mmCIF file of C-alpha atoms in Angstrom:
data_model
loop_
_atom_site.group_PDB
_atom_site.id
_atom_site.type_symbol
_atom_site.label_atom_id
_atom_site.label_comp_id
_atom_site.label_asym_id
_atom_site.label_seq_id
_atom_site.Cartn_x
_atom_site.Cartn_y
_atom_site.Cartn_z
ATOM 1 C CA GLU A 23 -17.993 -3.081 7.680
ATOM 2 C CA ALA A 24 -15.548 -1.118 9.799
ATOM 3 C CA GLY A 25 -12.205 -0.400 8.192
ATOM 4 C CA VAL A 26 -8.692 -0.582 9.582
ATOM 5 C CA ALA A 27 -8.353 1.743 12.547
ATOM 6 C CA GLN A 28 -5.122 3.484 13.516
ATOM 7 C CA SER A 29 -4.167 5.841 16.275
ATOM 8 C CA PRO A 30 -2.931 8.402 16.815
ATOM 9 C CA ARG A 31 -3.389 10.158 13.475
ATOM 10 C CA TYR A 32 -0.565 12.589 14.134
ATOM 11 C CA LYS A 33 2.425 12.545 16.449
ATOM 12 C CA ILE A 34 5.276 14.983 16.929
ATOM 13 C CA ILE A 35 8.263 13.961 19.023
ATOM 14 C CA GLU A 36 11.872 14.952 19.485
ATOM 15 C CA LYS A 37 14.702 12.734 18.337
ATOM 16 C CA ARG A 38 15.737 10.038 20.798
ATOM 17 C CA GLN A 39 12.228 9.891 22.241
ATOM 18 C CA SER A 40 10.077 6.795 21.901
ATOM 19 C CA VAL A 41 6.697 6.480 20.209
ATOM 20 C CA ALA A 42 4.079 3.782 19.686
ATOM 21 C CA PHE A 43 1.386 3.343 17.086
ATOM 22 C CA TRP A 44 -1.712 1.187 17.367
ATOM 23 C CA CYS A 45 -3.642 -0.685 14.683
ATOM 24 C CA ASN A 46 -6.937 -2.566 14.796
ATOM 25 C CA PRO A 47 -7.431 -4.577 11.599
ATOM 26 C CA ILE A 48 -10.704 -5.517 9.961
ATOM 27 C CA SER A 49 -12.454 -8.222 11.932
ATOM 28 C CA GLY A 50 -11.515 -11.681 10.727
ATOM 29 C CA HIS A 51 -8.418 -10.599 8.847
ATOM 30 C CA ALA A 52 -5.558 -12.925 9.691
ATOM 31 C CA THR A 53 -2.767 -10.987 8.010
ATOM 32 C CA LEU A 54 -1.572 -7.617 9.209
ATOM 33 C CA TYR A 55 1.070 -5.366 7.683
ATOM 34 C CA TRP A 56 2.943 -2.271 8.791
ATOM 35 C CA TYR A 57 4.310 0.056 6.116
ATOM 36 C CA GLN A 58 6.459 3.162 6.264
ATOM 37 C CA GLN A 59 5.782 5.858 3.678
ATOM 38 C CA ILE A 60 8.303 8.651 3.360
ATOM 39 C CA LEU A 61 7.105 11.789 1.607
ATOM 40 C CA GLY A 62 7.122 11.376 -2.175
ATOM 41 C CA GLN A 63 7.649 7.625 -2.098
ATOM 42 C CA GLY A 64 5.438 4.572 -2.150
ATOM 43 C CA PRO A 65 4.807 2.600 1.031
ATOM 44 C CA LYS A 66 7.575 0.252 2.144
ATOM 45 C CA LEU A 67 6.714 -2.907 4.035
ATOM 46 C CA LEU A 68 8.234 -3.086 7.507
ATOM 47 C CA ILE A 69 6.661 -6.223 8.919
ATOM 48 C CA GLN A 70 3.972 -8.772 8.102
ATOM 49 C CA PHE A 71 2.068 -10.874 10.638
ATOM 50 C CA GLN A 72 0.011 -13.973 10.019
ATOM 51 C CA ASN A 73 -2.248 -14.247 13.065
ATOM 52 C CA ASN A 74 0.196 -13.530 15.915
ATOM 53 C CA GLY A 75 3.308 -14.827 14.154
ATOM 54 C CA VAL A 76 5.822 -12.837 12.130
ATOM 55 C CA VAL A 77 5.969 -13.817 8.444
ATOM 56 C CA ASP A 78 8.531 -11.254 7.318
ATOM 57 C CA ASP A 79 10.381 -8.542 9.187
ATOM 58 C CA SER A 80 13.408 -8.327 6.899
ATOM 59 C CA GLN A 81 13.005 -4.579 6.330
ATOM 60 C CA LEU A 82 12.310 -3.676 9.951
ATOM 61 C CA PRO A 83 15.216 -1.767 11.559
ATOM 62 C CA LYS A 84 15.293 -4.017 14.556
ATOM 63 C CA ASP A 85 17.763 -1.924 16.522
ATOM 64 C CA ARG A 86 15.056 0.676 17.045
ATOM 65 C CA PHE A 87 11.756 -0.660 15.703
ATOM 66 C CA SER A 88 9.649 -3.379 17.285
ATOM 67 C CA ALA A 89 6.176 -4.682 16.609
ATOM 68 C CA GLU A 90 3.840 -7.145 18.194
ATOM 69 C CA ARG A 91 0.444 -8.597 17.531
ATOM 70 C CA LEU A 92 -0.738 -10.191 20.719
ATOM 71 C CA LYS A 93 -3.724 -12.546 20.384
ATOM 72 C CA GLY A 94 -3.605 -12.167 16.623
ATOM 73 C CA VAL A 95 -5.808 -9.077 16.490
ATOM 74 C CA ASP A 96 -4.527 -5.602 17.424
ATOM 75 C CA SER A 97 -0.955 -4.633 16.745
ATOM 76 C CA THR A 98 1.469 -2.019 18.003
ATOM 77 C CA LEU A 99 4.559 -0.637 16.300
ATOM 78 C CA LYS A 100 7.170 1.051 18.481
ATOM 79 C CA ILE A 101 10.185 3.181 17.697
ATOM 80 C CA GLN A 102 12.813 3.652 20.382
ATOM 81 C CA PRO A 103 14.792 5.855 20.068
ATOM 82 C CA ALA A 104 13.441 7.860 17.138
ATOM 83 C CA LYS A 105 15.684 9.471 14.541
ATOM 84 C CA LEU A 106 14.998 12.362 12.214
ATOM 85 C CA GLU A 107 14.782 9.986 9.243
ATOM 86 C CA ASP A 108 11.871 8.158 10.886
ATOM 87 C CA SER A 109 9.609 11.060 9.964
ATOM 88 C CA ALA A 110 7.009 9.410 7.747
ATOM 89 C CA VAL A 111 3.465 8.119 7.583
ATOM 90 C CA TYR A 112 3.072 4.701 9.166
ATOM 91 C CA LEU A 113 0.348 2.682 7.507
ATOM 92 C CA CYS A 114 -1.312 -0.425 8.809
ATOM 93 C CA ALA A 115 -3.064 -2.812 6.433
ATOM 94 C CA SER A 116 -4.861 -6.111 6.784
ATOM 95 C CA SER A 117 -5.989 -8.860 4.458
ATOM 96 C CA TYR A 118 -8.172 -11.897 4.880
ATOM 97 C CA ALA A 119 -5.321 -14.405 4.705
ATOM 98 C CA ALA A 120 -2.105 -15.108 2.950
ATOM 99 C CA GLY A 121 -2.323 -18.180 0.774
ATOM 100 C CA THR A 122 -5.500 -17.081 -0.970
ATOM 101 C CA SER A 123 -5.527 -16.562 -4.696
ATOM 102 C CA TYR A 124 -5.269 -12.782 -4.440
ATOM 103 C CA ASN A 125 -4.079 -10.308 -1.911
ATOM 104 C CA GLU A 126 -6.387 -7.344 -1.498
ATOM 105 C CA GLN A 127 -4.993 -5.324 1.335
ATOM 106 C CA PHE A 128 -7.158 -2.824 3.194
ATOM 107 C CA PHE A 129 -5.257 0.157 4.522
ATOM 108 C CA GLY A 130 -5.879 2.376 7.483
ATOM 109 C CA PRO A 131 -5.563 6.172 7.319
ATOM 110 C CA GLY A 132 -2.033 6.114 8.702
ATOM 111 C CA THR A 133 -0.174 7.897 11.483
ATOM 112 C CA ARG A 134 1.914 10.873 10.444
ATOM 113 C CA LEU A 135 5.065 11.009 12.571
ATOM 114 C CA THR A 136 7.244 14.091 12.712
ATOM 115 C CA VAL A 137 10.594 13.788 14.491
ATOM 116 C CA LEU A 138 12.193 17.117 15.405
ATOM 117 C CA ASP B 2 8.480 -9.398 -7.157
ATOM 118 C CA ALA B 3 8.505 -7.926 -10.647
ATOM 119 C CA LYS B 4 9.918 -4.439 -11.122
ATOM 120 C CA THR B 5 7.374 -2.070 -12.650
ATOM 121 C CA THR B 6 7.851 1.193 -14.551
ATOM 122 C CA GLN B 7 5.215 3.930 -14.635
ATOM 123 C CA PRO B 8 5.226 7.531 -15.867
ATOM 124 C CA PRO B 9 5.599 9.901 -12.910
ATOM 125 C CA SER B 10 2.568 12.005 -13.816
ATOM 126 C CA MET B 11 -0.374 12.284 -16.193
ATOM 127 C CA ASP B 12 -3.259 14.664 -16.785
ATOM 128 C CA CYS B 13 -6.761 13.731 -17.855
ATOM 129 C CA ALA B 14 -9.778 15.879 -18.638
ATOM 130 C CA GLU B 15 -12.803 15.311 -16.447
ATOM 131 C CA GLY B 16 -15.265 12.936 -18.093
ATOM 132 C CA ARG B 17 -12.692 11.437 -20.411
ATOM 133 C CA ALA B 18 -11.084 8.031 -20.084
ATOM 134 C CA ALA B 19 -7.820 7.897 -18.159
ATOM 135 C CA ASN B 20 -5.368 5.316 -19.473
ATOM 136 C CA LEU B 21 -2.490 4.607 -17.117
ATOM 137 C CA PRO B 22 0.321 2.477 -18.521
ATOM 138 C CA CYS B 23 2.661 0.157 -16.674
ATOM 139 C CA ASN B 24 5.634 -1.848 -17.870
ATOM 140 C CA HIS B 25 6.470 -5.068 -16.022
ATOM 141 C CA SER B 26 8.782 -6.872 -18.400
ATOM 142 C CA THR B 27 10.301 -9.073 -15.676
ATOM 143 C CA ILE B 28 7.008 -10.426 -14.433
ATOM 144 C CA SER B 29 6.969 -14.183 -14.003
ATOM 145 C CA GLY B 30 4.213 -16.561 -14.958
ATOM 146 C CA ASN B 31 2.619 -16.807 -11.528
ATOM 147 C CA GLU B 32 2.793 -13.137 -10.616
ATOM 148 C CA TYR B 33 -0.322 -11.018 -10.605
ATOM 149 C CA VAL B 34 -0.552 -7.379 -11.632
ATOM 150 C CA TYR B 35 -2.202 -5.288 -8.916
ATOM 151 C CA TRP B 36 -3.333 -1.697 -9.093
ATOM 152 C CA TYR B 37 -3.837 0.472 -6.034
ATOM 153 C CA ARG B 38 -4.402 4.168 -5.726
ATOM 154 C CA GLN B 39 -3.706 6.644 -2.961
ATOM 155 C CA ILE B 40 -5.742 9.771 -2.611
ATOM 156 C CA HIS B 41 -4.010 12.574 -0.749
ATOM 157 C CA SER B 42 -3.701 11.947 3.009
ATOM 158 C CA GLN B 43 -5.361 8.543 2.813
ATOM 159 C CA GLY B 44 -4.077 4.977 2.785
ATOM 160 C CA PRO B 45 -3.802 3.128 -0.528
ATOM 161 C CA GLN B 46 -6.992 1.612 -1.930
ATOM 162 C CA TYR B 47 -7.219 -1.575 -3.973
ATOM 163 C CA ILE B 48 -8.561 -1.082 -7.508
ATOM 164 C CA ILE B 49 -8.148 -4.271 -9.517
ATOM 165 C CA HIS B 50 -5.810 -7.159 -10.244
ATOM 166 C CA GLY B 51 -5.216 -9.653 -13.041
ATOM 167 C CA LEU B 52 -3.036 -12.515 -14.124
ATOM 168 C CA LYS B 53 -3.484 -13.112 -17.862
ATOM 169 C CA ASN B 54 -6.969 -12.059 -18.874
ATOM 170 C CA ASN B 55 -8.382 -8.582 -19.036
ATOM 171 C CA GLU B 56 -10.437 -7.684 -15.999
ATOM 172 C CA THR B 57 -13.209 -5.211 -15.282
ATOM 173 C CA ASN B 58 -14.922 -4.159 -12.100
ATOM 174 C CA GLU B 59 -17.008 -1.230 -10.943
ATOM 175 C CA MET B 60 -13.969 0.989 -10.632
ATOM 176 C CA ALA B 61 -11.808 0.248 -13.644
ATOM 177 C CA SER B 62 -10.658 -2.057 -16.413
ATOM 178 C CA LEU B 63 -7.289 -3.744 -16.625
ATOM 179 C CA ILE B 64 -5.849 -4.612 -20.015
ATOM 180 C CA ILE B 65 -2.835 -6.959 -19.942
ATOM 181 C CA THR B 66 -0.825 -7.570 -23.099
ATOM 182 C CA GLU B 67 -0.579 -11.110 -24.353
ATOM 183 C CA ASP B 68 3.121 -11.337 -23.437
ATOM 184 C CA ARG B 69 2.258 -9.900 -19.981
ATOM 185 C CA LYS B 70 5.077 -7.392 -20.191
ATOM 186 C CA SER B 71 2.799 -4.401 -19.842
ATOM 187 C CA SER B 72 -0.684 -3.422 -18.777
ATOM 188 C CA THR B 73 -3.018 -0.444 -18.845
ATOM 189 C CA LEU B 74 -5.451 0.645 -16.182
ATOM 190 C CA ILE B 75 -8.484 2.380 -17.643
ATOM 191 C CA LEU B 76 -10.769 4.670 -15.686
ATOM 192 C CA PRO B 77 -13.607 5.026 -18.193
ATOM 193 C CA HIS B 78 -14.997 8.396 -17.098
ATOM 194 C CA ALA B 79 -12.514 10.194 -14.877
ATOM 195 C CA THR B 80 -13.865 12.511 -12.188
ATOM 196 C CA LEU B 81 -12.090 14.986 -9.941
ATOM 197 C CA ARG B 82 -12.277 12.383 -7.167
ATOM 198 C CA ASP B 83 -10.005 10.131 -9.237
ATOM 199 C CA THR B 84 -7.081 12.507 -8.730
ATOM 200 C CA ALA B 85 -4.566 10.325 -6.893
ATOM 201 C CA VAL B 86 -1.282 8.436 -7.151
ATOM 202 C CA TYR B 87 -1.803 5.139 -8.959
ATOM 203 C CA TYR B 88 0.508 2.223 -8.199
ATOM 204 C CA CYS B 89 1.062 -0.748 -10.498
ATOM 205 C CA ILE B 90 2.542 -3.705 -8.614
ATOM 206 C CA GLY B 91 3.688 -7.091 -9.795
ATOM 207 C CA GLY B 92 3.672 -9.757 -7.139
ATOM 208 C CA ALA B 93 3.091 -13.351 -6.275
ATOM 209 C CA GLY B 94 -0.487 -14.215 -5.478
ATOM 210 C CA SER B 95 -0.909 -13.793 -1.803
ATOM 211 C CA TYR B 96 1.967 -12.055 -0.216
ATOM 212 C CA GLN B 97 3.778 -8.798 -0.159
ATOM 213 C CA LEU B 98 3.210 -5.744 -2.287
ATOM 214 C CA THR B 99 6.261 -3.760 -3.318
ATOM 215 C CA PHE B 100 5.165 -0.210 -4.109
ATOM 216 C CA GLY B 101 7.118 2.048 -6.469
ATOM 217 C CA LYS B 102 6.558 5.765 -6.822
ATOM 218 C CA GLY B 103 3.465 5.350 -8.987
ATOM 219 C CA THR B 104 1.805 7.750 -11.418
ATOM 220 C CA LYS B 105 0.295 10.948 -10.131
ATOM 221 C CA LEU B 106 -2.952 11.388 -12.070
ATOM 222 C CA SER B 107 -4.456 14.851 -12.133
ATOM 223 C CA VAL B 108 -8.027 15.091 -13.398
ATOM 224 C CA ILE B 109 -8.611 18.550 -14.785
ATOM 225 C CA PRO B 110 -12.052 20.228 -14.853
#
């Protein structure tokens, strides 16, 4: 079974530029998550989708971050404009469905963003 | 979600059992205990979860105290490939995972 795919794996940009990350979840997984992981910390949830609807985006800095999941499959996360503090690894994860008795999330390899 | 407390780091000799503790004294009755690990430069990987009973799978065993205020993840025969950051997470059954800083386990040859 193919895992969660993310691209690009690495990205270097200058502050105030924009950047986009792409995620393809495991086939059949209804729930998709985007996390931000700053060096030395655990991942922090940014946004959760159930199919193509947003379940929770309370920790997404909406003045600069946006995310969409058209057709309930692939997802993109965008930052515009980027700040130095956005330097982090951006992880995408998927799970079969919310509402099941457990919540095993499958993570992609992440995109390492460096903002100069 | 329940707040969890883990030691920042631990060492374990290769081939020995690694016992990783976690305190989750504020866990509520319907919250599971999840364990994930993150090997360097990879995304987190699910290990095991439990509610009240002890659990075992091909990767590890999870021992939960009767009062559910703490748990221990046991890797029975640690290998160098088990070197990773281990996260203990308390959360309601099907939704979000709130990661802390975890325990950095170093398996020593």
